[in-house]
Tab-separated table of C-alpha atoms in Angstrom:
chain	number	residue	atom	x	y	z
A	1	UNK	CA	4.090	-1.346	13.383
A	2	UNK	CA	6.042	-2.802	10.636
A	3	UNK	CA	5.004	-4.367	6.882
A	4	UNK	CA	6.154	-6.483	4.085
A	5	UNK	CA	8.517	-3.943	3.411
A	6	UNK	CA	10.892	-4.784	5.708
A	7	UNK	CA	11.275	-1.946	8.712
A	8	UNK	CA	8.872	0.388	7.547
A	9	UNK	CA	7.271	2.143	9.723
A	10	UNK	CA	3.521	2.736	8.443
A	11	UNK	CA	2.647	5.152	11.407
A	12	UNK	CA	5.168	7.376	9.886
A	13	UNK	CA	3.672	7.587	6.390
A	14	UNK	CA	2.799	11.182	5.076
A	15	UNK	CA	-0.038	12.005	4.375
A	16	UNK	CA	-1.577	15.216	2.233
A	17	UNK	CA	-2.586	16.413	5.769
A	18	UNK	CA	1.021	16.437	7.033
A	19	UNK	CA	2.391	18.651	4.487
A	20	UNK	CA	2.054	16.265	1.185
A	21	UNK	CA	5.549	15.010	2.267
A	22	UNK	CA	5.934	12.608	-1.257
A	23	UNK	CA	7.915	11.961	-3.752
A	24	UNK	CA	6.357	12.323	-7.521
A	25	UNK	CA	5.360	9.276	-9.591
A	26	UNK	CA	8.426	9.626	-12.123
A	27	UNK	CA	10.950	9.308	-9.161
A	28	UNK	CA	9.179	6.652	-7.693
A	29	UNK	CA	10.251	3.134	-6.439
A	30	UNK	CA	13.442	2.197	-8.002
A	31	UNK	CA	14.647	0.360	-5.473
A	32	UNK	CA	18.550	-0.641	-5.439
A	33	UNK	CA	21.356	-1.645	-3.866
A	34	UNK	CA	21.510	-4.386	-0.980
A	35	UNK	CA	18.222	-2.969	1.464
A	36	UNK	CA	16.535	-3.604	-1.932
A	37	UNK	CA	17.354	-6.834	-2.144
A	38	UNK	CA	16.646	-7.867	1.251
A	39	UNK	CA	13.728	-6.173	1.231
A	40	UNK	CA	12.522	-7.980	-1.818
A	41	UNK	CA	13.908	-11.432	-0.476
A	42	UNK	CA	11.620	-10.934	2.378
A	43	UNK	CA	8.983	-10.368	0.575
A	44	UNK	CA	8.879	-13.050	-1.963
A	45	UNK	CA	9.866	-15.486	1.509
A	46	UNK	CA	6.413	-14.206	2.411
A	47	UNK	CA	4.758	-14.930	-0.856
A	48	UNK	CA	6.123	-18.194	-0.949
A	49	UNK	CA	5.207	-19.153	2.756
A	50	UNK	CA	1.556	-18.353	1.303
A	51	UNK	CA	1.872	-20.641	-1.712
A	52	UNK	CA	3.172	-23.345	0.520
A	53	UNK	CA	0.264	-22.844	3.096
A	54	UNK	CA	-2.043	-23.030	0.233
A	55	UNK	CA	-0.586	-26.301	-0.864
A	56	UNK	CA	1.279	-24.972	-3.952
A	57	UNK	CA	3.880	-27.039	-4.960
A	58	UNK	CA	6.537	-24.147	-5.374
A	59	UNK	CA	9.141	-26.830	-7.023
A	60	UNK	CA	6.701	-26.912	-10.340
A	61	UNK	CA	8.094	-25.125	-13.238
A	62	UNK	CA	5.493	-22.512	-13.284
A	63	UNK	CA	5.653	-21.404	-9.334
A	64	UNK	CA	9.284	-21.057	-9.349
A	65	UNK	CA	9.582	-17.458	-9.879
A	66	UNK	CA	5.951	-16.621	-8.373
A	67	UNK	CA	7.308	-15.209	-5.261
A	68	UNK	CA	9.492	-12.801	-6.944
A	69	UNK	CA	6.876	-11.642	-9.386
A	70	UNK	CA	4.399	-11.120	-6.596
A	71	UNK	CA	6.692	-9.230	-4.354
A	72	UNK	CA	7.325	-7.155	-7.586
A	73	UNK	CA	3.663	-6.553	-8.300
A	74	UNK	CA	3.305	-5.425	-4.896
A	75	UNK	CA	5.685	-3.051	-4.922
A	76	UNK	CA	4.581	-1.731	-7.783
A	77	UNK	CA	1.237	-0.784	-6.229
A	78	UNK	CA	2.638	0.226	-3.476
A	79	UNK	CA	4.637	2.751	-4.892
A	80	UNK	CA	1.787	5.955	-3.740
A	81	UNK	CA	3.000	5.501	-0.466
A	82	UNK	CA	5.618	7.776	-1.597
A	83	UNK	CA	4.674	10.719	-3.453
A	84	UNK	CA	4.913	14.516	-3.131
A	85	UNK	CA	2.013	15.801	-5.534
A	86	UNK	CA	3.592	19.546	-5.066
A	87	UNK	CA	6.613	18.032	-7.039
A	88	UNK	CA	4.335	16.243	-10.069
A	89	UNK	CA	2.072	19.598	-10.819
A	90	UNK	CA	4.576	21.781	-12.515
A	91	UNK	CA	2.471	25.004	-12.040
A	92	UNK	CA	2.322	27.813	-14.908
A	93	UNK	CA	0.863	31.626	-14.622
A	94	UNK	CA	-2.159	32.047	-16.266
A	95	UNK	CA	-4.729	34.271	-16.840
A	96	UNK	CA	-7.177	31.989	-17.954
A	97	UNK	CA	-10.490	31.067	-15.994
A	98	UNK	CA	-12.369	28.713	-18.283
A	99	UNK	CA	-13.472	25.008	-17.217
A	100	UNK	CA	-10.374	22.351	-18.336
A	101	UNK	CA	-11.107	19.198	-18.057
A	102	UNK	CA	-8.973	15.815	-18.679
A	103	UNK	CA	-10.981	12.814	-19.314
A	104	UNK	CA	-10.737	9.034	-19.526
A	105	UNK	CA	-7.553	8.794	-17.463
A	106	UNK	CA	-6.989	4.830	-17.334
A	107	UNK	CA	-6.225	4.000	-13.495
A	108	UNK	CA	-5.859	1.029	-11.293
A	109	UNK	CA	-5.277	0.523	-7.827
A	110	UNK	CA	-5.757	-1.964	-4.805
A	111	UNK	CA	-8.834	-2.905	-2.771
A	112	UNK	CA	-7.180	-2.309	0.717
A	113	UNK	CA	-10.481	-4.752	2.218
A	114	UNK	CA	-8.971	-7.799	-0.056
A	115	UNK	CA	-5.714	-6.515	-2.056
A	116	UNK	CA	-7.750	-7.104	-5.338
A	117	UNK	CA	-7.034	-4.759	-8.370
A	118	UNK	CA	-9.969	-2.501	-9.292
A	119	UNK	CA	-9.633	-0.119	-11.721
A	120	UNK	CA	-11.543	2.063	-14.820
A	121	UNK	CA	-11.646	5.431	-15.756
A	122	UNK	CA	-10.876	8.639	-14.050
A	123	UNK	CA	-12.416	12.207	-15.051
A	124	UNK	CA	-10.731	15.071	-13.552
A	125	UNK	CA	-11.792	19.018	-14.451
A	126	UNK	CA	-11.059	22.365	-12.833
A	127	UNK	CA	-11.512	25.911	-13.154
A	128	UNK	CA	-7.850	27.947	-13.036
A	129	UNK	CA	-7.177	31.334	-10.693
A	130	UNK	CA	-4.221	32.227	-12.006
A	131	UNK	CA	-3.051	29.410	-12.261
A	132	UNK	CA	-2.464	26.546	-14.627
A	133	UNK	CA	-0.966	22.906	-14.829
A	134	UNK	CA	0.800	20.919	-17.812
A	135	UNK	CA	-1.930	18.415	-19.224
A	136	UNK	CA	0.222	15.677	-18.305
A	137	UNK	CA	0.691	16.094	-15.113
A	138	UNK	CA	-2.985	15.399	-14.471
A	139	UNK	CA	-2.865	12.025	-15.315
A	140	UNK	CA	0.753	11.680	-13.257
A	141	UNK	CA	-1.035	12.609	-10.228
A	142	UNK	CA	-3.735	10.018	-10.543
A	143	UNK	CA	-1.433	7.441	-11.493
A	144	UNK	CA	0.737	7.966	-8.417
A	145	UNK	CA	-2.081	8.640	-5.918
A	146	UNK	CA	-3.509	4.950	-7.189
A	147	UNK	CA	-0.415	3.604	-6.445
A	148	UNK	CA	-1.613	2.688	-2.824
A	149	UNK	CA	-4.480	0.050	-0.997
A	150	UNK	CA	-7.093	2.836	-1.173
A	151	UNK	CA	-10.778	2.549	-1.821
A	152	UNK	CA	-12.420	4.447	-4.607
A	153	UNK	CA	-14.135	6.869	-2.292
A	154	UNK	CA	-11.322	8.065	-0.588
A	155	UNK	CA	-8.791	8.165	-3.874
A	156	UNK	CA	-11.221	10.678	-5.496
A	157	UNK	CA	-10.962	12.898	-2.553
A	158	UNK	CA	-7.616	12.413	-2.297
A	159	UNK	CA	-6.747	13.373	-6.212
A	160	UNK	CA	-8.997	16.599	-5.755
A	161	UNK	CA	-7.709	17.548	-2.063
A	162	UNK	CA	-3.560	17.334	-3.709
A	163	UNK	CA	-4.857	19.482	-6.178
A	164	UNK	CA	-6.418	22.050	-4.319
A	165	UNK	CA	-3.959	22.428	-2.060
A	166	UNK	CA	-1.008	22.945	-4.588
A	167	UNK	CA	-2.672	24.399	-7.577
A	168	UNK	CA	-4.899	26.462	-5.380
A	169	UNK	CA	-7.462	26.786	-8.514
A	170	UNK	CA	-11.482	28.036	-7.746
A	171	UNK	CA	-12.882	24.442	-7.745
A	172	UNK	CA	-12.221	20.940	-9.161
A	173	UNK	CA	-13.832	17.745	-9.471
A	174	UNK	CA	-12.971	14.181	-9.634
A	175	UNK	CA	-14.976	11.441	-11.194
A	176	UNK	CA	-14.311	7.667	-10.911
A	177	UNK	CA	-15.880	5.122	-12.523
A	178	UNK	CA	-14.488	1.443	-11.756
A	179	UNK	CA	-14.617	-1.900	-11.625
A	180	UNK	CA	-13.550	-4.185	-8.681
A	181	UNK	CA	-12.128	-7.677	-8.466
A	182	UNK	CA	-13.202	-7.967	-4.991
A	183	UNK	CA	-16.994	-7.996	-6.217
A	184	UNK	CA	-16.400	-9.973	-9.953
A	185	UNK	CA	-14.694	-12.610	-8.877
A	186	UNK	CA	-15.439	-13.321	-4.916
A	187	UNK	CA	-18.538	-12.608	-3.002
A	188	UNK	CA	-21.523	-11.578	-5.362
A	189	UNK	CA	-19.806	-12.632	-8.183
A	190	UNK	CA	-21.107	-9.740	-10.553
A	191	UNK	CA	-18.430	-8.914	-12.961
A	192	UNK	CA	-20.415	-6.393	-14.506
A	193	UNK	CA	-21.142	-4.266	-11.551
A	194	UNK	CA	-19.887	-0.623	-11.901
A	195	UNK	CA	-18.750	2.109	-9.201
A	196	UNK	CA	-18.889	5.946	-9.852
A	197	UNK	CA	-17.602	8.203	-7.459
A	198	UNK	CA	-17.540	11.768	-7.326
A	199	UNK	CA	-15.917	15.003	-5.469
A	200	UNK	CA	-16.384	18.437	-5.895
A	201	UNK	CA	-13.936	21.371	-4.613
A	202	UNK	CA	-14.684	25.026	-4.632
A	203	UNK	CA	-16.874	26.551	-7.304
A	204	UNK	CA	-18.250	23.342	-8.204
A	205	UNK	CA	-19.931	22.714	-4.889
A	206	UNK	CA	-21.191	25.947	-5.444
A	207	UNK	CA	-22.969	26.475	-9.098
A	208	UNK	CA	-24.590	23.091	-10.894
A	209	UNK	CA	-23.973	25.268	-14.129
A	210	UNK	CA	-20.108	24.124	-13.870
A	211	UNK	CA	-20.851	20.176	-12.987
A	212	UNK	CA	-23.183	19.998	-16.116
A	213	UNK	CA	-20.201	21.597	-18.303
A	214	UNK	CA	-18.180	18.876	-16.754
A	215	UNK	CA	-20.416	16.034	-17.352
A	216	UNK	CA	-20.785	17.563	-21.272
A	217	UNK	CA	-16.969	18.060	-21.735
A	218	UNK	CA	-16.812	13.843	-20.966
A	219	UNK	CA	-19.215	12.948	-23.166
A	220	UNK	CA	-17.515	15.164	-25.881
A	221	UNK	CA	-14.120	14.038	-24.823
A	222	UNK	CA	-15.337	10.296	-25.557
A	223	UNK	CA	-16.104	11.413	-28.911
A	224	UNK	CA	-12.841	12.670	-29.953
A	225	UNK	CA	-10.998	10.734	-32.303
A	226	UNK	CA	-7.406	11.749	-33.654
């Protein structure tokens, strides 16, 4: 089965099931060389075939680089296809076992039903065994796992399961709250319509106590000006 870009095969895609075989977000995409080019020429030939079907006139000033932008944009969020989260989460020993959370990470991704952005806020708190991460890296990992046509429900799970599996802490949890194209501007039409998703690993499947420290360390975080 092949795609837009060029001889991919998607069938052979990793996944965090076959090993988290990825390459990290700050590695990611730069395509060069000559395959890049062709790849991108084929792309934008595909954009433009759209336009054209749609009855754009791709001659007017304004459509003339359209193609080329679009192809770019898709690559761009694309680009999770890619990643190896065990090479994002640079891992430190530590003998701390309190709740850390990281809140309001700004995300956005694709709606793989209509290829419409959606995007909002991401929430993401665990509880260490040994084990910490740098506070960036958080928000790497969610950037590069949004990277990808993925619905909110499954990019949650996704975020928590990399985590889990590399950081090995005693629980994490992953909330997403969003806002989709595909239901603002097509369909209902209700722009103001909200979706809030949430996982739970470990210990916080286990004990409430830890989900309502969560939910308080958010609404603290939100508070926090510097």
């Amino acid at each position: 089965m092949r795609n837009g870009n060029g001889k991919q095969d998607l069938s052979a895609v990793a996944t965090l099931e076959d090993g988290l075989e990825m390459v990290p977000e700050e590695i990611l995409p730069v395509v060069r060389g000559e395959t890049a080019a062709a790849h991108s020429d084929r792309l934008a030939e595909i954009v433009k075939l759209l336009l054209v079907e749609l009855g754009v006139d791709v001659a007017n000033q304004h459509f003339r680089e359209t193609p080329e932008r679009v192809a770019r944009f898709y690559r761009e969020f694309t680009r999770g296809f890619c990643v190896r989260p065990e090479a994002i989460l640079k891992i430190f020993r530590s003998e701390a076992r309190e709740l850390v959370v990281i809140s309001a990470i700004d995300f956005f991704s694709l709606c793989p039903h209509h290829l419409l952005v959606y995007g909002g806020k991401i929430h993401f708190g665990y509880i260490p065994d040994g084990q910490i991460v740098g506070v960036s890296k958080i928000p790497r990992l969610v950037h590069a796992l949004a990277a990808r046509p993925i619905i909110q429900e499954e990019l949650v799970s996704s975020i928590a399961d990399a985590f889990m599996s590399v950081v090995k802490p005693s629980g994490c949890i992953v909330k997403a709250i969003g806002k989709h194209d595909c239901v603002a501007v097509r369909g209902v039409h209700c722009p103001a319509v909200s979706m809030t998703t949430v996982t739970k690993r470990g210990i916080f499947e286990q004990e409430r106590l830890h989900v309502e420290e969560f939910d308080r360390a958010i609404t603290e975080g939100q508070r926090c000006v510097r």
